Tab-separated table of N, CA and C in Angstrom:
chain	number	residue	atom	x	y	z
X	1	UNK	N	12.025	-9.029	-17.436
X	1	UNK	CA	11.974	-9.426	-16.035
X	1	UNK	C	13.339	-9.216	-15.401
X	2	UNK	N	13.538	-8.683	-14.258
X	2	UNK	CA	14.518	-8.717	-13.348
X	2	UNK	C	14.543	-9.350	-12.072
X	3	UNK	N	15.462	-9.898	-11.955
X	3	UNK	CA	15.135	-10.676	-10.970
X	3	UNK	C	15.701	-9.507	-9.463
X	4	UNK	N	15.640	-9.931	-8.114
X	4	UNK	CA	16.031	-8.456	-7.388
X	4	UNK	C	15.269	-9.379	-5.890
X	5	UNK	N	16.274	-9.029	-4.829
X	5	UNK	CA	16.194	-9.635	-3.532
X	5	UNK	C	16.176	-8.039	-2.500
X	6	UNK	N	15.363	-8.187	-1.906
X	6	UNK	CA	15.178	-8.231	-0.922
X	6	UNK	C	14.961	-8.768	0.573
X	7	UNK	N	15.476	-7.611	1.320
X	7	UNK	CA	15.445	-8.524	3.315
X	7	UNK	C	14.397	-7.962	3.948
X	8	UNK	N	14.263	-8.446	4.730
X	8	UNK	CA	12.788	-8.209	5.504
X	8	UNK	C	12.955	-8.648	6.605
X	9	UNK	N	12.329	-7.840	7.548
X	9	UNK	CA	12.686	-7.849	9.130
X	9	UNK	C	11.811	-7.059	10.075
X	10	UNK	N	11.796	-7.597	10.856
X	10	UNK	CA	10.492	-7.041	12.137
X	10	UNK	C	11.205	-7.037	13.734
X	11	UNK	N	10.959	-5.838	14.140
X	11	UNK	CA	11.039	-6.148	16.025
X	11	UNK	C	9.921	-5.770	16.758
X	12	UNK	N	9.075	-5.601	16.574
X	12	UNK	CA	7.559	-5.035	17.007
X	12	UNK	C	6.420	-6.415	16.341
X	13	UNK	N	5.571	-6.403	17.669
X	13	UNK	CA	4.629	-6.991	17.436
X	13	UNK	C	5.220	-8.632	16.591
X	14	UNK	N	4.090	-9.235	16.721
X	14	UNK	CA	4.164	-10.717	16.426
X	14	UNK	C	5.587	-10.560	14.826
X	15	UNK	N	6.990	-10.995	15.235
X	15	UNK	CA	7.842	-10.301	14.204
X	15	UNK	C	7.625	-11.496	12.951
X	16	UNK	N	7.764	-12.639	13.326
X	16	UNK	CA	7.429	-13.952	12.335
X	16	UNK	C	6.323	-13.479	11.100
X	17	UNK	N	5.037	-13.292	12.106
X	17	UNK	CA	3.925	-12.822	11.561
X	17	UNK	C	4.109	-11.914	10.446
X	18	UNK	N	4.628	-10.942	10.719
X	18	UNK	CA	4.731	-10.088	9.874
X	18	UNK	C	5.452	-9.604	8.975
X	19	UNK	N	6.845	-10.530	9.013
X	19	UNK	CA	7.481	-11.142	7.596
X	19	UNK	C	6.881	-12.024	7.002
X	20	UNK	N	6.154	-12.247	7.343
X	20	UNK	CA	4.984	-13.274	6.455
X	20	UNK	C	3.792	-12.478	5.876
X	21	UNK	N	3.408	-11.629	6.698
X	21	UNK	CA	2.506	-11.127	6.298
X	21	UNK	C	3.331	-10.011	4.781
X	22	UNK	N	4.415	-9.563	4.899
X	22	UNK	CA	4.931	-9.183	3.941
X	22	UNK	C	5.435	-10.099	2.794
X	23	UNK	N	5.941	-10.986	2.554
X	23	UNK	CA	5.836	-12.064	2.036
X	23	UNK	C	4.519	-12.532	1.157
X	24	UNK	N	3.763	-12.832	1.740
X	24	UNK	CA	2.373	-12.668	1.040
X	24	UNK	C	2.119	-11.466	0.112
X	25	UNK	N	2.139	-10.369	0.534
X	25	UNK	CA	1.780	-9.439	0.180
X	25	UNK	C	2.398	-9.764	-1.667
X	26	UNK	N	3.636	-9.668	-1.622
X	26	UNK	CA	4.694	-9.782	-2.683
X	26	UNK	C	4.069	-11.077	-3.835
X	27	UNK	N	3.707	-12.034	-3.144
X	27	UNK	CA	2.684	-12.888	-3.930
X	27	UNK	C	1.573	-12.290	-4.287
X	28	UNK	N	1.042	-11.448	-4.278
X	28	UNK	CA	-0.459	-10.936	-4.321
X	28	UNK	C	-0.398	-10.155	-5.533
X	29	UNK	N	1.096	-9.407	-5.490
X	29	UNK	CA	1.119	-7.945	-6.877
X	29	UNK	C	1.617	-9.070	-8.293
X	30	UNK	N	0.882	-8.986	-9.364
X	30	UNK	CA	0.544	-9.714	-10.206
X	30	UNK	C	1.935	-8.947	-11.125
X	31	UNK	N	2.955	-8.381	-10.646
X	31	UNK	CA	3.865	-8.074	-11.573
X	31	UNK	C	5.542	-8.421	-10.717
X	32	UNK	N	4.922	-9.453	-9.882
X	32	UNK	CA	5.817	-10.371	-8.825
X	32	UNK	C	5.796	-11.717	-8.768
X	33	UNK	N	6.890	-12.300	-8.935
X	33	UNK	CA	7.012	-13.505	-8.301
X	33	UNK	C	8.459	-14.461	-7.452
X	34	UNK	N	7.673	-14.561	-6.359
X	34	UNK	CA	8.562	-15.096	-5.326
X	34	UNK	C	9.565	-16.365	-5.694
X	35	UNK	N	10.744	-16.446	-5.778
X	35	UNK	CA	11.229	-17.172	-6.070
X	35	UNK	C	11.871	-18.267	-5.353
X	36	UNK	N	11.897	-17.730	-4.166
X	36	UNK	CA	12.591	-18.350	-3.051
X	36	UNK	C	13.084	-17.359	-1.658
X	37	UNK	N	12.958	-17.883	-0.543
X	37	UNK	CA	12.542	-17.658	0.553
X	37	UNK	C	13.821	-18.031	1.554
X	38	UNK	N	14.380	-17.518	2.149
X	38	UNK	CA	15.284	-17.830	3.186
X	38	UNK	C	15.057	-18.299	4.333
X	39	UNK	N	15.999	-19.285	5.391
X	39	UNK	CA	15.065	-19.369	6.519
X	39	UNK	C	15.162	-18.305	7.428
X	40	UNK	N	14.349	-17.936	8.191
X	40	UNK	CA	14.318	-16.955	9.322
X	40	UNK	C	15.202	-16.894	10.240
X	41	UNK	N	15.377	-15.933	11.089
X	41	UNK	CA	16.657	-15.854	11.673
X	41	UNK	C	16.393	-14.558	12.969
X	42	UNK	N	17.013	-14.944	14.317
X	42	UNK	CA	16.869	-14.028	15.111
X	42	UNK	C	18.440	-12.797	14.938
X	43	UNK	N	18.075	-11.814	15.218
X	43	UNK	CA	18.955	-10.652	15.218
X	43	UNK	C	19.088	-9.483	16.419
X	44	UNK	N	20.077	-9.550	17.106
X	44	UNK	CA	19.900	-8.390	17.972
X	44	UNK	C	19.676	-6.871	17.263
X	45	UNK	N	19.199	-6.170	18.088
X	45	UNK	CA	18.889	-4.649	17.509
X	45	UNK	C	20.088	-3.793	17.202
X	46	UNK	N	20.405	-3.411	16.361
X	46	UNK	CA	21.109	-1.811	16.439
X	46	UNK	C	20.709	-1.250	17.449
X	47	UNK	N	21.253	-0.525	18.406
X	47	UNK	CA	20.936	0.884	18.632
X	47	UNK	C	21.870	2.055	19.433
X	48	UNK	N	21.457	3.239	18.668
X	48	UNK	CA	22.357	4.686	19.075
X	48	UNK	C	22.901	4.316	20.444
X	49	UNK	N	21.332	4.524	21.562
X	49	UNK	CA	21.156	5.077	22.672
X	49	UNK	C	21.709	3.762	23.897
X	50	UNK	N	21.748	2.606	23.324
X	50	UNK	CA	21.904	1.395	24.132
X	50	UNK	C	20.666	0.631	24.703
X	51	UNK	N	19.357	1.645	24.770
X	51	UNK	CA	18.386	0.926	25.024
X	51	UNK	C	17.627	-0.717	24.014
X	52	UNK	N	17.521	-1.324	25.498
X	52	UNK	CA	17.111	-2.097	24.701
X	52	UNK	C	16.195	-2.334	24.141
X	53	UNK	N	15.781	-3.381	22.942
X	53	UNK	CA	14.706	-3.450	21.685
X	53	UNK	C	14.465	-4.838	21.654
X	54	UNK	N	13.243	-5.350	21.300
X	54	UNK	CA	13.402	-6.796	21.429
X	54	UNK	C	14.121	-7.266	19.732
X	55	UNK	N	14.512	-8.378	19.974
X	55	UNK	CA	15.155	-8.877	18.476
X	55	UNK	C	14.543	-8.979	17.587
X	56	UNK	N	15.328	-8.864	16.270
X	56	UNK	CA	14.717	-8.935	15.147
X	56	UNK	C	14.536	-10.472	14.304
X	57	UNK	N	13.487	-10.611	13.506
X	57	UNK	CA	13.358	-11.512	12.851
X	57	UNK	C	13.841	-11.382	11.618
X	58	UNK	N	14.753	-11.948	10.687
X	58	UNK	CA	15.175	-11.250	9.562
X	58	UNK	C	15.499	-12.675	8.317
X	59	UNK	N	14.937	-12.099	7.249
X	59	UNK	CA	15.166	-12.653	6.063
X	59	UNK	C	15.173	-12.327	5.030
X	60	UNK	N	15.526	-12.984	3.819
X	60	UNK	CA	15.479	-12.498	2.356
X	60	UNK	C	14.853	-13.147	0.912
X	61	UNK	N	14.143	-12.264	0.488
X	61	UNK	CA	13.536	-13.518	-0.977
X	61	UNK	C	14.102	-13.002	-1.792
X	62	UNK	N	14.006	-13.946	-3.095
X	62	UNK	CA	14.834	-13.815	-4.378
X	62	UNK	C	12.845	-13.613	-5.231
X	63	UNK	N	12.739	-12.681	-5.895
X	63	UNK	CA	11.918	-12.667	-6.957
X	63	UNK	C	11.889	-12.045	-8.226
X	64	UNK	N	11.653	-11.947	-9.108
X	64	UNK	CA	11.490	-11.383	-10.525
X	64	UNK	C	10.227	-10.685	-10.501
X	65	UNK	N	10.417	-9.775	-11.581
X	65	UNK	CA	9.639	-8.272	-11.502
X	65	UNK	C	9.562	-8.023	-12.731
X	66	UNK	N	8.800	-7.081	-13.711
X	66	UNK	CA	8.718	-6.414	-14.634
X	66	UNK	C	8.546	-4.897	-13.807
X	67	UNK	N	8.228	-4.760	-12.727
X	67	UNK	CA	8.546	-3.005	-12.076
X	67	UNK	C	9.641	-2.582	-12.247
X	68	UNK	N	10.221	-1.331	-12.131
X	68	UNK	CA	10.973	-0.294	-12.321
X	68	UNK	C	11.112	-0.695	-10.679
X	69	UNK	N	13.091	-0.751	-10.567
X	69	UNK	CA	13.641	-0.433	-9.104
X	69	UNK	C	12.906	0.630	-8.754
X	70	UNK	N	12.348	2.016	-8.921
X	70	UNK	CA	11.294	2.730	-8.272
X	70	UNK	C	10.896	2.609	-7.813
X	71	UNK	N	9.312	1.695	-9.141
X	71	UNK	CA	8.123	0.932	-8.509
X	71	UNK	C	8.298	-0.233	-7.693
X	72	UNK	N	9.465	-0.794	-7.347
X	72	UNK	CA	9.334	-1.746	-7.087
X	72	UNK	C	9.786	-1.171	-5.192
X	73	UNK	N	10.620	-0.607	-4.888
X	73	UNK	CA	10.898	0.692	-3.932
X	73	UNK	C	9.489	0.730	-3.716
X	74	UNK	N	8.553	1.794	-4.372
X	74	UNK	CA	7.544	2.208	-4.067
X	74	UNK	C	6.375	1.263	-3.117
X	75	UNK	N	6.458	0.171	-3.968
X	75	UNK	CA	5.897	-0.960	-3.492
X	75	UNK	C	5.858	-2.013	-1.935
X	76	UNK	N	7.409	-1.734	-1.922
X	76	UNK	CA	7.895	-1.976	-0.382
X	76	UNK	C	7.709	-1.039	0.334
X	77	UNK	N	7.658	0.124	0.426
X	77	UNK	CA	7.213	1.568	1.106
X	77	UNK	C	5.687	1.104	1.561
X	78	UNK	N	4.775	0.641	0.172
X	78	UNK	CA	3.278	0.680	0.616
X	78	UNK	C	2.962	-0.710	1.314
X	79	UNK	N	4.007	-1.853	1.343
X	79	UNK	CA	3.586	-2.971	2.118
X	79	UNK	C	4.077	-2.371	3.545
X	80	UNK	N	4.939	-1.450	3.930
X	80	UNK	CA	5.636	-1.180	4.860
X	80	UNK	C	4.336	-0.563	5.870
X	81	UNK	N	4.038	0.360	5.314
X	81	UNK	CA	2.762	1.648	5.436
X	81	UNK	C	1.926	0.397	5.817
X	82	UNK	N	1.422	-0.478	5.184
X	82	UNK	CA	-0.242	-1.229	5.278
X	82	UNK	C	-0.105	-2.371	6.632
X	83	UNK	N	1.285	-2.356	7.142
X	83	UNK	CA	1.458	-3.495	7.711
X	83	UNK	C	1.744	-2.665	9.131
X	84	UNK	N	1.480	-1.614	9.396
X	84	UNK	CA	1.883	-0.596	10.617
X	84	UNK	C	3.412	-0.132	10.630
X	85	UNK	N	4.049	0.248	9.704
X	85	UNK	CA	5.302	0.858	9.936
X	85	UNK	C	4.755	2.659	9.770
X	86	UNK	N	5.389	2.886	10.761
X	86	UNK	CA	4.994	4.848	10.745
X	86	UNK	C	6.679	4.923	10.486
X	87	UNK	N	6.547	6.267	9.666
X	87	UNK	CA	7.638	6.358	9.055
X	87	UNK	C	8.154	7.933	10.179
X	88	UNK	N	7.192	7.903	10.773
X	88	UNK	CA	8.533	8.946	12.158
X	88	UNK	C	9.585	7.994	12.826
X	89	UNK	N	9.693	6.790	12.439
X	89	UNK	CA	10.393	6.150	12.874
X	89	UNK	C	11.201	6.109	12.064
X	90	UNK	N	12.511	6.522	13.027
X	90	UNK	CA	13.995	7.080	11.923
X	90	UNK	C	14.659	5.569	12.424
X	91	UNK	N	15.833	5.858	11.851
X	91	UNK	CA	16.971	4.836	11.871
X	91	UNK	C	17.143	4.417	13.399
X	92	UNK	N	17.655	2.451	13.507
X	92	UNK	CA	18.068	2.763	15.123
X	92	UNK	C	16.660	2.313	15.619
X	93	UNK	N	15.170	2.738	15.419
X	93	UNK	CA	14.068	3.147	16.095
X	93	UNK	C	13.038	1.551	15.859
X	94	UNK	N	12.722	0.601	16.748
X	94	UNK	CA	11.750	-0.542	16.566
X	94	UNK	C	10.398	-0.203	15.368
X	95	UNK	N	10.407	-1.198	14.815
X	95	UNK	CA	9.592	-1.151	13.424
X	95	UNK	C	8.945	-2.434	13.759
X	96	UNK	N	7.154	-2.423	12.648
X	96	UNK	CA	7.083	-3.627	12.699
X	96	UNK	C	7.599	-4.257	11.417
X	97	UNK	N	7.867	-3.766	10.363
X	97	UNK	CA	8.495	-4.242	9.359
X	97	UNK	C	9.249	-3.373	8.740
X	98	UNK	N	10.765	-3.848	7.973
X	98	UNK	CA	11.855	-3.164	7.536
X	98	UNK	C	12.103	-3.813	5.773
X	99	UNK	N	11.776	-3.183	5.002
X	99	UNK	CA	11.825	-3.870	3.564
X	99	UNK	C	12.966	-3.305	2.949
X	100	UNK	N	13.790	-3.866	2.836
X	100	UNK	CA	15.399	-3.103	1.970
X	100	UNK	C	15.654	-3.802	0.432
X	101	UNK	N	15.281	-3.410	0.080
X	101	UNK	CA	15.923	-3.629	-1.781
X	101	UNK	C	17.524	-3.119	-1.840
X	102	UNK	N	18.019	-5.025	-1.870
X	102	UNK	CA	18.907	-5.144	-1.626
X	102	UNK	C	20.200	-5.203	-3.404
X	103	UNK	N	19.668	-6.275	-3.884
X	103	UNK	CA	19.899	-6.319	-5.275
X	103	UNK	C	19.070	-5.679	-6.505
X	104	UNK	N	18.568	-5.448	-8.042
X	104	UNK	CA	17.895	-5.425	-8.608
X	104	UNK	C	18.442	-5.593	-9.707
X	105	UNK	N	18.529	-6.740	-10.233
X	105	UNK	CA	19.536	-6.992	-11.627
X	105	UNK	C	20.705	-7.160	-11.600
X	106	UNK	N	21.218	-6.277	-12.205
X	106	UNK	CA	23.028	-6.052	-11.584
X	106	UNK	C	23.301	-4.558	-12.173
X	107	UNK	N	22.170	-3.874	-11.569
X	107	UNK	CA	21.762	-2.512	-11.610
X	107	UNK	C	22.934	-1.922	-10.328
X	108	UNK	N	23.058	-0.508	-10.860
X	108	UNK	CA	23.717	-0.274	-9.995
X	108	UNK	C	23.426	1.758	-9.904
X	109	UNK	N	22.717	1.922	-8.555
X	109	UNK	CA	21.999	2.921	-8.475
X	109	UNK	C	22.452	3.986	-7.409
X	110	UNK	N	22.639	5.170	-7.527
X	110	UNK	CA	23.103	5.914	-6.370
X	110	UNK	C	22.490	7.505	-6.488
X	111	UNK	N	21.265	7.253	-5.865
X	111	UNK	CA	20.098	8.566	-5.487
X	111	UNK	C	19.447	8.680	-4.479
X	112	UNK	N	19.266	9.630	-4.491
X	112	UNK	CA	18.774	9.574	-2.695
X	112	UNK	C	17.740	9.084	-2.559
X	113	UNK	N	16.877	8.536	-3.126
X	113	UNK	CA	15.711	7.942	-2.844
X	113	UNK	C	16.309	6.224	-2.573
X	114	UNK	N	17.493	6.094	-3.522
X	114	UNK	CA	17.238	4.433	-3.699
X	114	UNK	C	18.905	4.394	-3.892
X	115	UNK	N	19.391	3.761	-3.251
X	115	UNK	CA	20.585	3.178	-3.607
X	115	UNK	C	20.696	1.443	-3.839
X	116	UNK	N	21.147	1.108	-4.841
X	116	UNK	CA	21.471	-0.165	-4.701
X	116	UNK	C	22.673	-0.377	-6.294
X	117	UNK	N	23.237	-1.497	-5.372
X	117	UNK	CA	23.200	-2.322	-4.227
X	117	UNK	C	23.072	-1.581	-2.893
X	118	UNK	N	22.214	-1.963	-1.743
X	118	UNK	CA	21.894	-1.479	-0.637
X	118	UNK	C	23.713	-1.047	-0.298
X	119	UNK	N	23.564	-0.205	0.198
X	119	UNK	CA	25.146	0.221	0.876
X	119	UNK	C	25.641	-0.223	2.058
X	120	UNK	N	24.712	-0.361	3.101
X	120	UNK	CA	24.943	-0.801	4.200
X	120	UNK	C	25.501	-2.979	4.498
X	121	UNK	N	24.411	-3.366	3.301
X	121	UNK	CA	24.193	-4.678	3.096
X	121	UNK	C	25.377	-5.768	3.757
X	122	UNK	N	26.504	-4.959	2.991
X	122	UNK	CA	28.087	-5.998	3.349
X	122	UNK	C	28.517	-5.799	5.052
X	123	UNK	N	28.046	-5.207	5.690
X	123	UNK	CA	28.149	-5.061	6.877
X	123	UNK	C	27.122	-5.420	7.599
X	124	UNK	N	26.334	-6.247	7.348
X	124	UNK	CA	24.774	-6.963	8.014
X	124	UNK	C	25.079	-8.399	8.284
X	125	UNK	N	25.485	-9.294	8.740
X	125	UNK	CA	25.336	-10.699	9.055
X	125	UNK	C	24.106	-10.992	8.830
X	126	UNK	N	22.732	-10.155	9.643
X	126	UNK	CA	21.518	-10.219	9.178
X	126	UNK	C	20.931	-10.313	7.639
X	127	UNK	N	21.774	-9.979	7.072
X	127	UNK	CA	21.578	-9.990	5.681
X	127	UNK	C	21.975	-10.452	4.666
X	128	UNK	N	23.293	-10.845	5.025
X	128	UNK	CA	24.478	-11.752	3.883
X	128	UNK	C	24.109	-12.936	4.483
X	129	UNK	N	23.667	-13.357	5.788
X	129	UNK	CA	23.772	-14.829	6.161
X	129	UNK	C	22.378	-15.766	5.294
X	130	UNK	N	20.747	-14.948	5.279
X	130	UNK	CA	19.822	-15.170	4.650
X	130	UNK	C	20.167	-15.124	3.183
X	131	UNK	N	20.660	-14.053	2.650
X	131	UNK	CA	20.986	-13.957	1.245
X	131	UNK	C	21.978	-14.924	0.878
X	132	UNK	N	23.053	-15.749	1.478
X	132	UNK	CA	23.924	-16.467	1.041
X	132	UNK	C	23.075	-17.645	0.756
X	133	UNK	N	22.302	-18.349	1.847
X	133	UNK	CA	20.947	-19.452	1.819
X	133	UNK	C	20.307	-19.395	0.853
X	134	UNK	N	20.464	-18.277	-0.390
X	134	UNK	CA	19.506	-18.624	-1.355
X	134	UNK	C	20.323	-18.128	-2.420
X	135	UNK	N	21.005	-17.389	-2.780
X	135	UNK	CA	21.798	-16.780	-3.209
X	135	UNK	C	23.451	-17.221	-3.342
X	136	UNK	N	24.038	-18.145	-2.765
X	136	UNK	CA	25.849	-17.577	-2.413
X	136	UNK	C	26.085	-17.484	-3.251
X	137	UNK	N	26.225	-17.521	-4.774
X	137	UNK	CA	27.077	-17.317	-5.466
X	137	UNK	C	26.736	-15.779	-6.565
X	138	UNK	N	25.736	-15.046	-6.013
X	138	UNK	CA	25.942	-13.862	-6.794
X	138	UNK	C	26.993	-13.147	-6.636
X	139	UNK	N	27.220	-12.293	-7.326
X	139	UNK	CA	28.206	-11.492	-7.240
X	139	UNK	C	27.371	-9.853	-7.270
X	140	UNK	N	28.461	-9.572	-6.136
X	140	UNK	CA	27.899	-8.040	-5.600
X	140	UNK	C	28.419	-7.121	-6.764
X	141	UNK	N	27.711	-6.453	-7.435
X	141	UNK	CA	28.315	-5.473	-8.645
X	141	UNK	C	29.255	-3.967	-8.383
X	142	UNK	N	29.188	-4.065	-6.883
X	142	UNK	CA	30.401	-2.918	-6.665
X	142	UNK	C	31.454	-3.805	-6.004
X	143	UNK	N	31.496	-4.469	-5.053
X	143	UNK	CA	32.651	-4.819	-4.390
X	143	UNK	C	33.266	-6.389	-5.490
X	144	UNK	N	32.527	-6.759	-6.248
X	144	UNK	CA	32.756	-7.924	-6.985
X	144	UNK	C	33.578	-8.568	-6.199
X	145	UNK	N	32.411	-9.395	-5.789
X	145	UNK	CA	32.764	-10.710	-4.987
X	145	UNK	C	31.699	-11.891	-4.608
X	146	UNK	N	31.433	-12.440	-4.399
X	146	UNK	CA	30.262	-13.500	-4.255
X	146	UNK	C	30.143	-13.522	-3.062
X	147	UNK	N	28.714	-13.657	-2.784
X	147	UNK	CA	27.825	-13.225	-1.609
X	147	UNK	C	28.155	-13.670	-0.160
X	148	UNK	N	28.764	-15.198	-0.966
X	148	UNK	CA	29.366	-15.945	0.091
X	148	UNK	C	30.674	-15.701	1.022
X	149	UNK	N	31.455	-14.731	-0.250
X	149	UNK	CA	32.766	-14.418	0.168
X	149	UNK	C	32.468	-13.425	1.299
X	150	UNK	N	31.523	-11.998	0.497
X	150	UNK	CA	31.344	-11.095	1.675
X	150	UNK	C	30.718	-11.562	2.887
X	151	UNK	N	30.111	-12.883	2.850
X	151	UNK	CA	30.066	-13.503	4.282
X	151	UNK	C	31.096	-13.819	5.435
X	152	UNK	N	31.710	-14.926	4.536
X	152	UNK	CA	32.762	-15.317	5.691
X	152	UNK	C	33.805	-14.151	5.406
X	153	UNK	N	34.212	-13.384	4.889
X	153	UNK	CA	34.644	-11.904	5.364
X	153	UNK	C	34.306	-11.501	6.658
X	154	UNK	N	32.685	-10.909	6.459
X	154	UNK	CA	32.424	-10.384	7.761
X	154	UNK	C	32.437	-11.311	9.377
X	155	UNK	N	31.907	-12.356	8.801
X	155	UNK	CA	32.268	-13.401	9.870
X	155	UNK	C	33.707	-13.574	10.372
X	156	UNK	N	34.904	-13.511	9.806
X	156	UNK	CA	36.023	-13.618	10.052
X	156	UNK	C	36.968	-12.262	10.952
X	157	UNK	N	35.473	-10.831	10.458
X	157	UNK	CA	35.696	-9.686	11.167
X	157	UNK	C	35.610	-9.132	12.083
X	158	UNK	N	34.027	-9.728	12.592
X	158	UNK	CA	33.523	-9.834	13.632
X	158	UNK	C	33.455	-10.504	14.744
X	159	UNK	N	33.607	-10.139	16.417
X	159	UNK	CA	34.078	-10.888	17.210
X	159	UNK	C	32.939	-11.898	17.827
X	160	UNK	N	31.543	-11.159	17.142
X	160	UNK	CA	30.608	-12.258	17.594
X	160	UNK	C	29.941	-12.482	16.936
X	161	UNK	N	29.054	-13.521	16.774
X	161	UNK	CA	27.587	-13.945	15.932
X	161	UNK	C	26.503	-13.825	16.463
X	162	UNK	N	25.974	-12.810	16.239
X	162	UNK	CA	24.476	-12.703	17.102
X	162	UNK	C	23.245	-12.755	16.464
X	163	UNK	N	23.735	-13.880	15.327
X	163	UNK	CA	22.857	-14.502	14.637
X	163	UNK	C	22.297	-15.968	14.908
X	164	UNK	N	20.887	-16.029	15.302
X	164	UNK	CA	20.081	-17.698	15.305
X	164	UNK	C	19.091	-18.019	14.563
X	165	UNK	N	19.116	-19.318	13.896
X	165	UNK	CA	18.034	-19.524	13.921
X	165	UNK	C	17.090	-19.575	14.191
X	166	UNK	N	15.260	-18.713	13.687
X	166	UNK	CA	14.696	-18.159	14.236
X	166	UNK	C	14.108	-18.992	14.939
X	167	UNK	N	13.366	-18.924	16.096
X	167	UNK	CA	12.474	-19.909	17.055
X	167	UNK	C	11.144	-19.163	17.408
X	168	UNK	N	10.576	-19.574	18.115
X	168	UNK	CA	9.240	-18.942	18.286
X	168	UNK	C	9.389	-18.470	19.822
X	169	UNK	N	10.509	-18.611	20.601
X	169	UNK	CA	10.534	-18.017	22.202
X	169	UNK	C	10.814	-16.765	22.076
């Protein structure tokens, strides 16, 4: 078993809903189990062009696996697909759900299909702030440091927080 976190996030359509509805899903595959759940959280959008996107809902679970980082990749691809994500939607572009395999063990992977530790991750507030809530004290296997640290790092970097607790308005 490996244990391995992933974030999850929506800006399209009911966004709550459908981190839940992904969430579930992850309970359902009989070679998964959810371990713990972050609380939800609002997020402004990335984007290239400046247009605006409505916000994102964003969180992270901790679960254990007997899948292959692959299959387990693969797996978030097909909850992605079943839940209305079209994959002409490039980077930057409103989704209804975003599944990133963030950790997987203390694996450490660099292919074009799958990188992890996610690369982008240490530069997400969206993502270190949920992952610290369940997580702070892992340690990231490239930057070796605890989850918590690369938090208030970025917090200390950044001139704003455009992170809330999620609400239903």
């Amino acid at each position: 078993m490996e244990k391995a976190y992933v974030a999850i996030g929506s800006n399209l359509g009911n966004r709550k809903k459908n981190c839940e509805a992904a969430l579930a899903a992850f309970s359902l595959h009989p070679d998964i189990k959810v371990l713990s759940v972050s609380p939800w959280y609002r997020s402004k959008a990335f984007t290239l062009d400046q247009q605006p996107q409505p916000d994102y809902c964003n969180g992270v679970i901790e679960l254990t696996t007997t899948l292959s980082a692959h299959s387990l990749l693969h797996y978030l691809q097909e909850i992605e697909k079943k839940l209305g994500r079209k994959k002409e939607n490039e980077r930057w572009r409103p989704r209804t759900l975003d599944l990133d395999l963030l950790f997987y063990g203390e694996q450490i992977l660099k292919e074009k299909e799958l990188m992890v530790p996610h690369p982008e991750m240490i530069k997400r507030i969206f993502v270190l702030q949920p992952l610290c809530d369940i997580a702070p004290d892992i340690i990231h296997p490239l930057q070796k440091q605890a989850v918590r640290k690369l938090l208030l790092f970025l917090k200390k970097a950044s001139a704003t927080d455009e992170l809330q607790p999620w609400d239903e308005s």
